[in-house]
DNA sequence: TCTGGGGTCCTAGGACCC
DNA sequence: TCTGGGGTCCTAGGACCC
């Protein structure tokens, strides 16, 4: 018994979020830049038509931006996260069984709608558009991989009017014969190269290739993918997000970090943020890794990178514990004298692993519990929640240092900050 | 001279995703 | 001058165990 699955995917999501609140961005080319205003991570259809590619570095497309008056926005993840939550809330009204796959994609179980599936999908689109202002496309298929492929077709081919149903065999044959293998979900550039060298260039050829060959070329992952293309489900709908295994806070610096103190400030900030994230999920970490490195896009310059890990004993989500461990890590990885060694570090970060729920954390036999740690963190979080992020920080973080992010074109937090509410003039 | 068989666990690295 | 951030899964190979 096949369960039809729909994938509803927001069109050019970050750009669409910006356009909901700023009418001047509609109908003109718009791009949204990554953190630090580094590269293009979202493009409006107009910007795509001008040849702006996903991941293009901002400085390389500067001339194009000027020549075509492309509107440039810094990323505003607070806004996008909140808009995503609103989209999912609408979808919940249509089906109780859904998987929140990414910030702009949701899988929805469509079983029970019979031949009204396409109508149902069209209604979902309309309702999301009406209640959030976000345009979407829907792909339907017997497996997640086919639903993704259907979504790709719905976006590319206007004939589908935003909804493509691949549970129809004839439609599936038509679409798969026209989609390049590299566009299939799970086929990246490495696998694409191997497949093409075997003469497999289209999704239909991938579907029809022998399973043993698929396993040989791309392990069990590719074998499952081929099965999914044949309509045999190998990937379940994950209604409950599995317990996460790791968590990271990493950032590029606004300008190269030349001294140990600057690096220490940045790493303190990242570890502080990581500890906040841990606590907000009710988790503790067993391992912490701190790393930093020079600009890897400039191989001709002197390069240095360091990464050190430490075991957290006891496992912890305490800011002081994690910052302390992170400082020991970077001190051990630092090369040269503390005042600076000629290297400009452009990126640093914290990675936490071995995460478990705080209440499941093992107690140490001979280590006294610290009853004040939890209440201190609770107070710290309460202050920063009430008065804004970074109201209270560790002194080692310093005031906003030169490592800070660049974000020269950020829109207001329209939906999550009272001071940023849009104003309507009548 | 001749030196087993069958496991588990951990890690690094690769590949992929949005 | 200027190139993001945060995840997951799989495999091979080494260390180790009895």
PDB file of N, CA and C in Angstrom, chain A residues 199-291:
ATOM      1  N   UNK A 199      27.664   6.444 -18.603  1.00  0.00           N
ATOM      2  CA  UNK A 199      26.616   6.674 -19.602  1.00  0.00           C
ATOM      3  C   UNK A 199      25.245   6.915 -18.999  1.00  0.00           C
ATOM      4  N   UNK A 200      25.189   7.116 -17.686  1.00  0.00           N
ATOM      5  CA  UNK A 200      23.890   7.362 -17.033  1.00  0.00           C
ATOM      6  C   UNK A 200      23.726   8.865 -16.844  1.00  0.00           C
ATOM      7  N   UNK A 201      22.911   9.473 -17.684  1.00  0.00           N
ATOM      8  CA  UNK A 201      22.806  10.933 -17.680  1.00  0.00           C
ATOM      9  C   UNK A 201      21.452  11.453 -17.235  1.00  0.00           C
ATOM     10  N   UNK A 202      20.425  10.610 -17.277  1.00  0.00           N
ATOM     11  CA  UNK A 202      19.071  11.057 -16.950  1.00  0.00           C
ATOM     12  C   UNK A 202      18.495  10.272 -15.786  1.00  0.00           C
ATOM     13  N   UNK A 203      17.580  10.904 -15.078  1.00  0.00           N
ATOM     14  CA  UNK A 203      16.977  10.259 -13.911  1.00  0.00           C
ATOM     15  C   UNK A 203      16.363   8.911 -14.277  1.00  0.00           C
ATOM     16  N   UNK A 204      15.788   8.809 -15.484  1.00  0.00           N
ATOM     17  CA  UNK A 204      15.171   7.538 -15.885  1.00  0.00           C
ATOM     18  C   UNK A 204      16.228   6.435 -15.996  1.00  0.00           C
ATOM     19  N   UNK A 205      17.432   6.792 -16.471  1.00  0.00           N
ATOM     20  CA  UNK A 205      18.498   5.790 -16.584  1.00  0.00           C
ATOM     21  C   UNK A 205      18.980   5.362 -15.206  1.00  0.00           C
ATOM     22  N   UNK A 206      18.998   6.322 -14.279  1.00  0.00           N
ATOM     23  CA  UNK A 206      19.399   5.998 -12.899  1.00  0.00           C
ATOM     24  C   UNK A 206      18.383   5.028 -12.301  1.00  0.00           C
ATOM     25  N   UNK A 207      17.095   5.310 -12.541  1.00  0.00           N
ATOM     26  CA  UNK A 207      16.027   4.444 -12.025  1.00  0.00           C
ATOM     27  C   UNK A 207      16.185   3.019 -12.549  1.00  0.00           C
ATOM     28  N   UNK A 208      16.602   2.904 -13.813  1.00  0.00           N
ATOM     29  CA  UNK A 208      16.634   1.585 -14.455  1.00  0.00           C
ATOM     30  C   UNK A 208      17.981   0.875 -14.343  1.00  0.00           C
ATOM     31  N   UNK A 209      18.961   1.451 -13.681  1.00  0.00           N
ATOM     32  CA  UNK A 209      20.270   0.798 -13.617  1.00  0.00           C
ATOM     33  C   UNK A 209      20.221  -0.400 -12.659  1.00  0.00           C
ATOM     34  N   UNK A 210      21.102  -1.382 -12.862  1.00  0.00           N
ATOM     35  CA  UNK A 210      21.095  -2.549 -11.972  1.00  0.00           C
ATOM     36  C   UNK A 210      21.455  -2.153 -10.536  1.00  0.00           C
ATOM     37  N   UNK A 211      20.733  -2.705  -9.568  1.00  0.00           N
ATOM     38  CA  UNK A 211      20.999  -2.371  -8.160  1.00  0.00           C
ATOM     39  C   UNK A 211      22.435  -2.689  -7.731  1.00  0.00           C
ATOM     40  N   UNK A 212      23.000  -3.838  -8.140  1.00  0.00           N
ATOM     41  CA  UNK A 212      24.387  -4.109  -7.712  1.00  0.00           C
ATOM     42  C   UNK A 212      25.375  -3.056  -8.211  1.00  0.00           C
ATOM     43  N   UNK A 213      25.132  -2.552  -9.424  1.00  0.00           N
ATOM     44  CA  UNK A 213      26.020  -1.514  -9.937  1.00  0.00           C
ATOM     45  C   UNK A 213      25.867  -0.231  -9.120  1.00  0.00           C
ATOM     46  N   UNK A 214      24.632   0.083  -8.754  1.00  0.00           N
ATOM     47  CA  UNK A 214      24.388   1.273  -7.929  1.00  0.00           C
ATOM     48  C   UNK A 214      25.143   1.153  -6.610  1.00  0.00           C
ATOM     49  N   UNK A 215      25.098  -0.030  -6.013  1.00  0.00           N
ATOM     50  CA  UNK A 215      25.784  -0.231  -4.741  1.00  0.00           C
ATOM     51  C   UNK A 215      27.294  -0.101  -4.910  1.00  0.00           C
ATOM     52  N   UNK A 216      27.783  -0.614  -6.032  1.00  0.00           N
ATOM     53  CA  UNK A 216      29.223  -0.571  -6.287  1.00  0.00           C
ATOM     54  C   UNK A 216      29.687   0.884  -6.465  1.00  0.00           C
ATOM     55  N   UNK A 217      28.896   1.672  -7.179  1.00  0.00           N
ATOM     56  CA  UNK A 217      29.297   3.056  -7.460  1.00  0.00           C
ATOM     57  C   UNK A 217      29.092   3.982  -6.266  1.00  0.00           C
ATOM     58  N   UNK A 218      28.051   3.740  -5.498  1.00  0.00           N
ATOM     59  CA  UNK A 218      27.731   4.718  -4.464  1.00  0.00           C
ATOM     60  C   UNK A 218      27.224   4.129  -3.173  1.00  0.00           C
ATOM     61  N   UNK A 219      27.684   2.957  -2.836  1.00  0.00           N
ATOM     62  CA  UNK A 219      27.316   2.266  -1.588  1.00  0.00           C
ATOM     63  C   UNK A 219      25.809   2.098  -1.451  1.00  0.00           C
ATOM     64  N   UNK A 220      25.424   1.699  -0.267  1.00  0.00           N
ATOM     65  CA  UNK A 220      24.012   1.402  -0.019  1.00  0.00           C
ATOM     66  C   UNK A 220      23.141   2.647  -0.208  1.00  0.00           C
ATOM     67  N   UNK A 221      23.769   3.830  -0.068  1.00  0.00           N
ATOM     68  CA  UNK A 221      22.998   5.064  -0.206  1.00  0.00           C
ATOM     69  C   UNK A 221      22.436   5.197  -1.625  1.00  0.00           C
ATOM     70  N   UNK A 222      23.287   4.951  -2.625  1.00  0.00           N
ATOM     71  CA  UNK A 222      22.833   5.066  -4.013  1.00  0.00           C
ATOM     72  C   UNK A 222      21.858   3.937  -4.360  1.00  0.00           C
ATOM     73  N   UNK A 223      22.090   2.764  -3.785  1.00  0.00           N
ATOM     74  CA  UNK A 223      21.182   1.645  -4.030  1.00  0.00           C
ATOM     75  C   UNK A 223      19.768   1.990  -3.532  1.00  0.00           C
ATOM     76  N   UNK A 224      19.691   2.570  -2.354  1.00  0.00           N
ATOM     77  CA  UNK A 224      18.388   2.978  -1.812  1.00  0.00           C
ATOM     78  C   UNK A 224      17.746   4.037  -2.696  1.00  0.00           C
ATOM     79  N   UNK A 225      18.589   4.953  -3.170  1.00  0.00           N
ATOM     80  CA  UNK A 225      18.080   6.035  -4.006  1.00  0.00           C
ATOM     81  C   UNK A 225      17.426   5.477  -5.280  1.00  0.00           C
ATOM     82  N   UNK A 226      18.077   4.487  -5.909  1.00  0.00           N
ATOM     83  CA  UNK A 226      17.518   3.870  -7.113  1.00  0.00           C
ATOM     84  C   UNK A 226      16.170   3.215  -6.780  1.00  0.00           C
ATOM     85  N   UNK A 227      16.116   2.523  -5.643  1.00  0.00           N
ATOM     86  CA  UNK A 227      14.852   1.898  -5.232  1.00  0.00           C
ATOM     87  C   UNK A 227      13.765   2.955  -5.060  1.00  0.00           C
ATOM     88  N   UNK A 228      14.111   4.060  -4.430  1.00  0.00           N
ATOM     89  CA  UNK A 228      13.139   5.145  -4.233  1.00  0.00           C
ATOM     90  C   UNK A 228      12.617   5.671  -5.566  1.00  0.00           C
ATOM     91  N   UNK A 229      13.505   5.770  -6.559  1.00  0.00           N
ATOM     92  CA  UNK A 229      13.071   6.235  -7.885  1.00  0.00           C
ATOM     93  C   UNK A 229      12.099   5.244  -8.525  1.00  0.00           C
ATOM     94  N   UNK A 230      12.207   3.964  -8.124  1.00  0.00           N
ATOM     95  CA  UNK A 230      11.298   2.950  -8.665  1.00  0.00           C
ATOM     96  C   UNK A 230       9.985   2.911  -7.905  1.00  0.00           C
ATOM     97  N   UNK A 231       9.870   3.780  -6.889  1.00  0.00           N
ATOM     98  CA  UNK A 231       8.610   3.822  -6.145  1.00  0.00           C
ATOM     99  C   UNK A 231       8.603   2.948  -4.913  1.00  0.00           C
ATOM    100  N   UNK A 232       9.792   2.416  -4.534  1.00  0.00           N
ATOM    101  CA  UNK A 232       9.877   1.578  -3.333  1.00  0.00           C
ATOM    102  C   UNK A 232      10.402   2.442  -2.187  1.00  0.00           C
ATOM    103  N   UNK A 233       9.585   2.751  -1.177  1.00  0.00           N
ATOM    104  CA  UNK A 233      10.009   3.673  -0.120  1.00  0.00           C
ATOM    105  C   UNK A 233      11.138   3.092   0.731  1.00  0.00           C
ATOM    106  N   UNK A 234      12.208   3.842   0.869  1.00  0.00           N
ATOM    107  CA  UNK A 234      13.320   3.464   1.756  1.00  0.00           C
ATOM    108  C   UNK A 234      13.531   4.521   2.834  1.00  0.00           C
ATOM    109  N   UNK A 235      12.930   5.676   2.645  1.00  0.00           N
ATOM    110  CA  UNK A 235      13.092   6.771   3.605  1.00  0.00           C
ATOM    111  C   UNK A 235      11.740   7.056   4.245  1.00  0.00           C
ATOM    112  N   UNK A 236      11.676   6.949   5.569  1.00  0.00           N
ATOM    113  CA  UNK A 236      10.414   7.181   6.274  1.00  0.00           C
ATOM    114  C   UNK A 236      10.148   8.665   6.483  1.00  0.00           C
ATOM    115  N   UNK A 237       8.878   8.954   6.677  1.00  0.00           N
ATOM    116  CA  UNK A 237       8.499  10.298   7.105  1.00  0.00           C
ATOM    117  C   UNK A 237       8.892  10.426   8.575  1.00  0.00           C
ATOM    118  N   UNK A 238       9.752  11.383   8.895  1.00  0.00           N
ATOM    119  CA  UNK A 238      10.206  11.529  10.282  1.00  0.00           C
ATOM    120  C   UNK A 238       9.414  12.626  10.962  1.00  0.00           C
ATOM    121  N   UNK A 239       8.282  12.205  11.533  1.00  0.00           N
ATOM    122  CA  UNK A 239       7.406  13.211  12.139  1.00  0.00           C
ATOM    123  C   UNK A 239       8.030  13.818  13.378  1.00  0.00           C
ATOM    124  N   UNK A 240       8.784  12.996  14.120  1.00  0.00           N
ATOM    125  CA  UNK A 240       9.461  13.486  15.314  1.00  0.00           C
ATOM    126  C   UNK A 240      10.939  13.629  14.981  1.00  0.00           C
ATOM    127  N   UNK A 241      11.457  14.810  15.162  1.00  0.00           N
ATOM    128  CA  UNK A 241      12.872  15.034  14.856  1.00  0.00           C
ATOM    129  C   UNK A 241      13.709  14.144  15.763  1.00  0.00           C
ATOM    130  N   UNK A 242      14.652  13.373  15.180  1.00  0.00           N
ATOM    131  CA  UNK A 242      15.494  12.531  16.029  1.00  0.00           C
ATOM    132  C   UNK A 242      16.397  13.383  16.909  1.00  0.00           C
ATOM    133  N   UNK A 243      16.796  12.797  18.023  1.00  0.00           N
ATOM    134  CA  UNK A 243      17.725  13.466  18.939  1.00  0.00           C
ATOM    135  C   UNK A 243      18.977  13.894  18.160  1.00  0.00           C
ATOM    136  N   UNK A 244      19.326  15.160  18.228  1.00  0.00           N
ATOM    137  CA  UNK A 244      20.484  15.601  17.467  1.00  0.00           C
ATOM    138  C   UNK A 244      21.774  15.109  18.102  1.00  0.00           C
ATOM    139  N   UNK A 245      22.798  14.936  17.249  1.00  0.00           N
ATOM    140  CA  UNK A 245      24.023  14.291  17.713  1.00  0.00           C
ATOM    141  C   UNK A 245      25.139  15.287  17.963  1.00  0.00           C
ATOM    142  N   UNK A 246      25.090  16.385  17.249  1.00  0.00           N
ATOM    143  CA  UNK A 246      26.132  17.372  17.431  1.00  0.00           C
ATOM    144  C   UNK A 246      25.570  18.755  17.186  1.00  0.00           C
ATOM    145  N   UNK A 247      26.350  19.751  17.436  1.00  0.00           N
ATOM    146  CA  UNK A 247      25.885  21.131  17.284  1.00  0.00           C
ATOM    147  C   UNK A 247      27.112  22.003  17.116  1.00  0.00           C
ATOM    148  N   UNK A 248      26.997  23.013  16.260  1.00  0.00           N
ATOM    149  CA  UNK A 248      28.185  23.822  15.995  1.00  0.00           C
ATOM    150  C   UNK A 248      27.835  25.300  15.950  1.00  0.00           C
ATOM    151  N   UNK A 249      28.768  26.127  16.346  1.00  0.00           N
ATOM    152  CA  UNK A 249      28.674  27.571  16.148  1.00  0.00           C
ATOM    153  C   UNK A 249      29.998  28.007  15.545  1.00  0.00           C
ATOM    154  N   UNK A 250      29.978  28.365  14.288  1.00  0.00           N
ATOM    155  CA  UNK A 250      31.211  28.760  13.613  1.00  0.00           C
ATOM    156  C   UNK A 250      30.945  30.033  12.821  1.00  0.00           C
ATOM    157  N   UNK A 251      31.929  30.892  12.749  1.00  0.00           N
ATOM    158  CA  UNK A 251      31.759  32.163  12.038  1.00  0.00           C
ATOM    159  C   UNK A 251      33.056  32.587  11.356  1.00  0.00           C
ATOM    160  N   UNK A 252      32.895  33.234  10.224  1.00  0.00           N
ATOM    161  CA  UNK A 252      34.021  33.950   9.649  1.00  0.00           C
ATOM    162  C   UNK A 252      34.147  35.284  10.379  1.00  0.00           C
ATOM    163  N   UNK A 253      35.343  35.805  10.425  1.00  0.00           N
ATOM    164  CA  UNK A 253      35.560  37.082  11.098  1.00  0.00           C
ATOM    165  C   UNK A 253      35.403  38.221  10.097  1.00  0.00           C
ATOM    166  N   UNK A 254      34.911  39.374  10.581  1.00  0.00           N
ATOM    167  CA  UNK A 254      34.778  40.539   9.719  1.00  0.00           C
ATOM    168  C   UNK A 254      36.113  40.949   9.133  1.00  0.00           C
ATOM    169  N   UNK A 255      37.168  40.876   9.959  1.00  0.00           N
ATOM    170  CA  UNK A 255      38.516  41.084   9.448  1.00  0.00           C
ATOM    171  C   UNK A 255      39.452  40.098  10.135  1.00  0.00           C
ATOM    172  N   UNK A 256      40.584  39.759   9.520  1.00  0.00           N
ATOM    173  CA  UNK A 256      41.458  38.710  10.069  1.00  0.00           C
ATOM    174  C   UNK A 256      41.830  38.979  11.524  1.00  0.00           C
ATOM    175  N   UNK A 257      41.839  37.916  12.324  1.00  0.00           N
ATOM    176  CA  UNK A 257      42.164  38.044  13.748  1.00  0.00           C
ATOM    177  C   UNK A 257      43.659  37.809  13.906  1.00  0.00           C
ATOM    178  N   UNK A 258      44.373  38.853  14.354  1.00  0.00           N
ATOM    179  CA  UNK A 258      45.835  38.800  14.378  1.00  0.00           C
ATOM    180  C   UNK A 258      46.378  38.401  15.749  1.00  0.00           C
ATOM    181  N   UNK A 259      45.663  38.660  16.823  1.00  0.00           N
ATOM    182  CA  UNK A 259      46.214  38.399  18.152  1.00  0.00           C
ATOM    183  C   UNK A 259      45.412  37.324  18.865  1.00  0.00           C
ATOM    184  N   UNK A 260      46.062  36.738  19.875  1.00  0.00           N
ATOM    185  CA  UNK A 260      45.385  35.701  20.651  1.00  0.00           C
ATOM    186  C   UNK A 260      44.152  36.268  21.346  1.00  0.00           C
ATOM    187  N   UNK A 261      44.254  37.498  21.839  1.00  0.00           N
ATOM    188  CA  UNK A 261      43.117  38.081  22.555  1.00  0.00           C
ATOM    189  C   UNK A 261      41.892  38.219  21.659  1.00  0.00           C
ATOM    190  N   UNK A 262      42.102  38.644  20.421  1.00  0.00           N
ATOM    191  CA  UNK A 262      40.969  38.784  19.508  1.00  0.00           C
ATOM    192  C   UNK A 262      40.328  37.425  19.247  1.00  0.00           C
ATOM    193  N   UNK A 263      41.186  36.423  19.003  1.00  0.00           N
ATOM    194  CA  UNK A 263      40.676  35.080  18.785  1.00  0.00           C
ATOM    195  C   UNK A 263      39.905  34.588  20.011  1.00  0.00           C
ATOM    196  N   UNK A 264      40.479  34.865  21.193  1.00  0.00           N
ATOM    197  CA  UNK A 264      39.844  34.414  22.435  1.00  0.00           C
ATOM    198  C   UNK A 264      38.470  35.066  22.604  1.00  0.00           C
ATOM    199  N   UNK A 265      38.346  36.329  22.202  1.00  0.00           N
ATOM    200  CA  UNK A 265      37.035  36.993  22.294  1.00  0.00           C
ATOM    201  C   UNK A 265      36.022  36.314  21.388  1.00  0.00           C
ATOM    202  N   UNK A 266      36.448  36.055  20.159  1.00  0.00           N
ATOM    203  CA  UNK A 266      35.532  35.420  19.210  1.00  0.00           C
ATOM    204  C   UNK A 266      35.127  34.037  19.705  1.00  0.00           C
ATOM    205  N   UNK A 267      36.114  33.253  20.154  1.00  0.00           N
ATOM    206  CA  UNK A 267      35.816  31.890  20.590  1.00  0.00           C
ATOM    207  C   UNK A 267      34.955  31.902  21.846  1.00  0.00           C
ATOM    208  N   UNK A 268      35.180  32.877  22.723  1.00  0.00           N
ATOM    209  CA  UNK A 268      34.310  33.008  23.893  1.00  0.00           C
ATOM    210  C   UNK A 268      32.876  33.244  23.454  1.00  0.00           C
ATOM    211  N   UNK A 269      32.695  34.129  22.483  1.00  0.00           N
ATOM    212  CA  UNK A 269      31.338  34.423  22.001  1.00  0.00           C
ATOM    213  C   UNK A 269      30.697  33.180  21.391  1.00  0.00           C
ATOM    214  N   UNK A 270      31.475  32.434  20.600  1.00  0.00           N
ATOM    215  CA  UNK A 270      30.910  31.244  19.953  1.00  0.00           C
ATOM    216  C   UNK A 270      30.560  30.169  20.987  1.00  0.00           C
ATOM    217  N   UNK A 271      31.443  29.969  21.971  1.00  0.00           N
ATOM    218  CA  UNK A 271      31.173  28.956  23.001  1.00  0.00           C
ATOM    219  C   UNK A 271      29.973  29.375  23.848  1.00  0.00           C
ATOM    220  N   UNK A 272      29.858  30.690  24.091  1.00  0.00           N
ATOM    221  CA  UNK A 272      28.715  31.189  24.855  1.00  0.00           C
ATOM    222  C   UNK A 272      27.415  30.898  24.105  1.00  0.00           C
ATOM    223  N   UNK A 273      27.423  31.171  22.825  1.00  0.00           N
ATOM    224  CA  UNK A 273      26.240  30.912  21.997  1.00  0.00           C
ATOM    225  C   UNK A 273      25.920  29.417  21.954  1.00  0.00           C
ATOM    226  N   UNK A 274      26.986  28.592  21.841  1.00  0.00           N
ATOM    227  CA  UNK A 274      26.787  27.138  21.802  1.00  0.00           C
ATOM    228  C   UNK A 274      26.149  26.656  23.101  1.00  0.00           C
ATOM    229  N   UNK A 275      26.603  27.217  24.225  1.00  0.00           N
ATOM    230  CA  UNK A 275      26.038  26.820  25.524  1.00  0.00           C
ATOM    231  C   UNK A 275      24.562  27.216  25.603  1.00  0.00           C
ATOM    232  N   UNK A 276      24.235  28.392  25.088  1.00  0.00           N
ATOM    233  CA  UNK A 276      22.828  28.813  25.064  1.00  0.00           C
ATOM    234  C   UNK A 276      21.975  27.853  24.246  1.00  0.00           C
ATOM    235  N   UNK A 277      22.507  27.479  23.069  1.00  0.00           N
ATOM    236  CA  UNK A 277      21.776  26.538  22.210  1.00  0.00           C
ATOM    237  C   UNK A 277      21.557  25.209  22.924  1.00  0.00           C
ATOM    238  N   UNK A 278      22.608  24.727  23.578  1.00  0.00           N
ATOM    239  CA  UNK A 278      22.487  23.471  24.324  1.00  0.00           C
ATOM    240  C   UNK A 278      21.367  23.567  25.344  1.00  0.00           C
ATOM    241  N   UNK A 279      21.381  24.631  26.143  1.00  0.00           N
ATOM    242  CA  UNK A 279      20.391  24.765  27.215  1.00  0.00           C
ATOM    243  C   UNK A 279      18.987  24.910  26.651  1.00  0.00           C
ATOM    244  N   UNK A 280      18.869  25.602  25.506  1.00  0.00           N
ATOM    245  CA  UNK A 280      17.528  25.789  24.956  1.00  0.00           C
ATOM    246  C   UNK A 280      16.952  24.451  24.480  1.00  0.00           C
ATOM    247  N   UNK A 281      17.814  23.476  24.197  1.00  0.00           N
ATOM    248  CA  UNK A 281      17.338  22.145  23.812  1.00  0.00           C
ATOM    249  C   UNK A 281      17.325  21.181  24.997  1.00  0.00           C
ATOM    250  N   UNK A 282      17.708  21.667  26.173  1.00  0.00           N
ATOM    251  CA  UNK A 282      17.734  20.785  27.343  1.00  0.00           C
ATOM    252  C   UNK A 282      18.812  19.718  27.267  1.00  0.00           C
ATOM    253  N   UNK A 283      19.934  20.047  26.617  1.00  0.00           N
ATOM    254  CA  UNK A 283      20.989  19.054  26.407  1.00  0.00           C
ATOM    255  C   UNK A 283      22.259  19.424  27.162  1.00  0.00           C
ATOM    256  N   UNK A 284      23.139  18.444  27.293  1.00  0.00           N
ATOM    257  CA  UNK A 284      24.503  18.700  27.751  1.00  0.00           C
ATOM    258  C   UNK A 284      25.446  18.039  26.759  1.00  0.00           C
ATOM    259  N   UNK A 285      26.697  18.532  26.710  1.00  0.00           N
ATOM    260  CA  UNK A 285      27.678  18.015  25.747  1.00  0.00           C
ATOM    261  C   UNK A 285      28.766  17.238  26.465  1.00  0.00           C
ATOM    262  N   UNK A 286      29.247  16.178  25.823  1.00  0.00           N
ATOM    263  CA  UNK A 286      30.328  15.383  26.379  1.00  0.00           C
ATOM    264  C   UNK A 286      31.681  15.737  25.789  1.00  0.00           C
ATOM    265  N   UNK A 287      31.666  16.357  24.611  1.00  0.00           N
ATOM    266  CA  UNK A 287      32.912  16.716  23.940  1.00  0.00           C
ATOM    267  C   UNK A 287      32.804  18.107  23.347  1.00  0.00           C
ATOM    268  N   UNK A 288      33.868  18.861  23.437  1.00  0.00           N
ATOM    269  CA  UNK A 288      33.909  20.173  22.791  1.00  0.00           C
ATOM    270  C   UNK A 288      35.150  20.245  21.909  1.00  0.00           C
ATOM    271  N   UNK A 289      34.991  20.816  20.736  1.00  0.00           N
ATOM    272  CA  UNK A 289      36.122  21.037  19.839  1.00  0.00           C
ATOM    273  C   UNK A 289      36.158  22.521  19.498  1.00  0.00           C
ATOM    274  N   UNK A 290      37.330  23.112  19.593  1.00  0.00           N
ATOM    275  CA  UNK A 290      37.502  24.496  19.147  1.00  0.00           C
ATOM    276  C   UNK A 290      38.491  24.489  17.996  1.00  0.00           C
ATOM    277  N   UNK A 291      38.210  25.262  16.964  1.00  0.00           N
ATOM    278  CA  UNK A 291      39.143  25.313  15.839  1.00  0.00           C
ATOM    279  C   UNK A 291      39.252  26.740  15.330  1.00  0.00           C
TER     280      UNK A 291
END
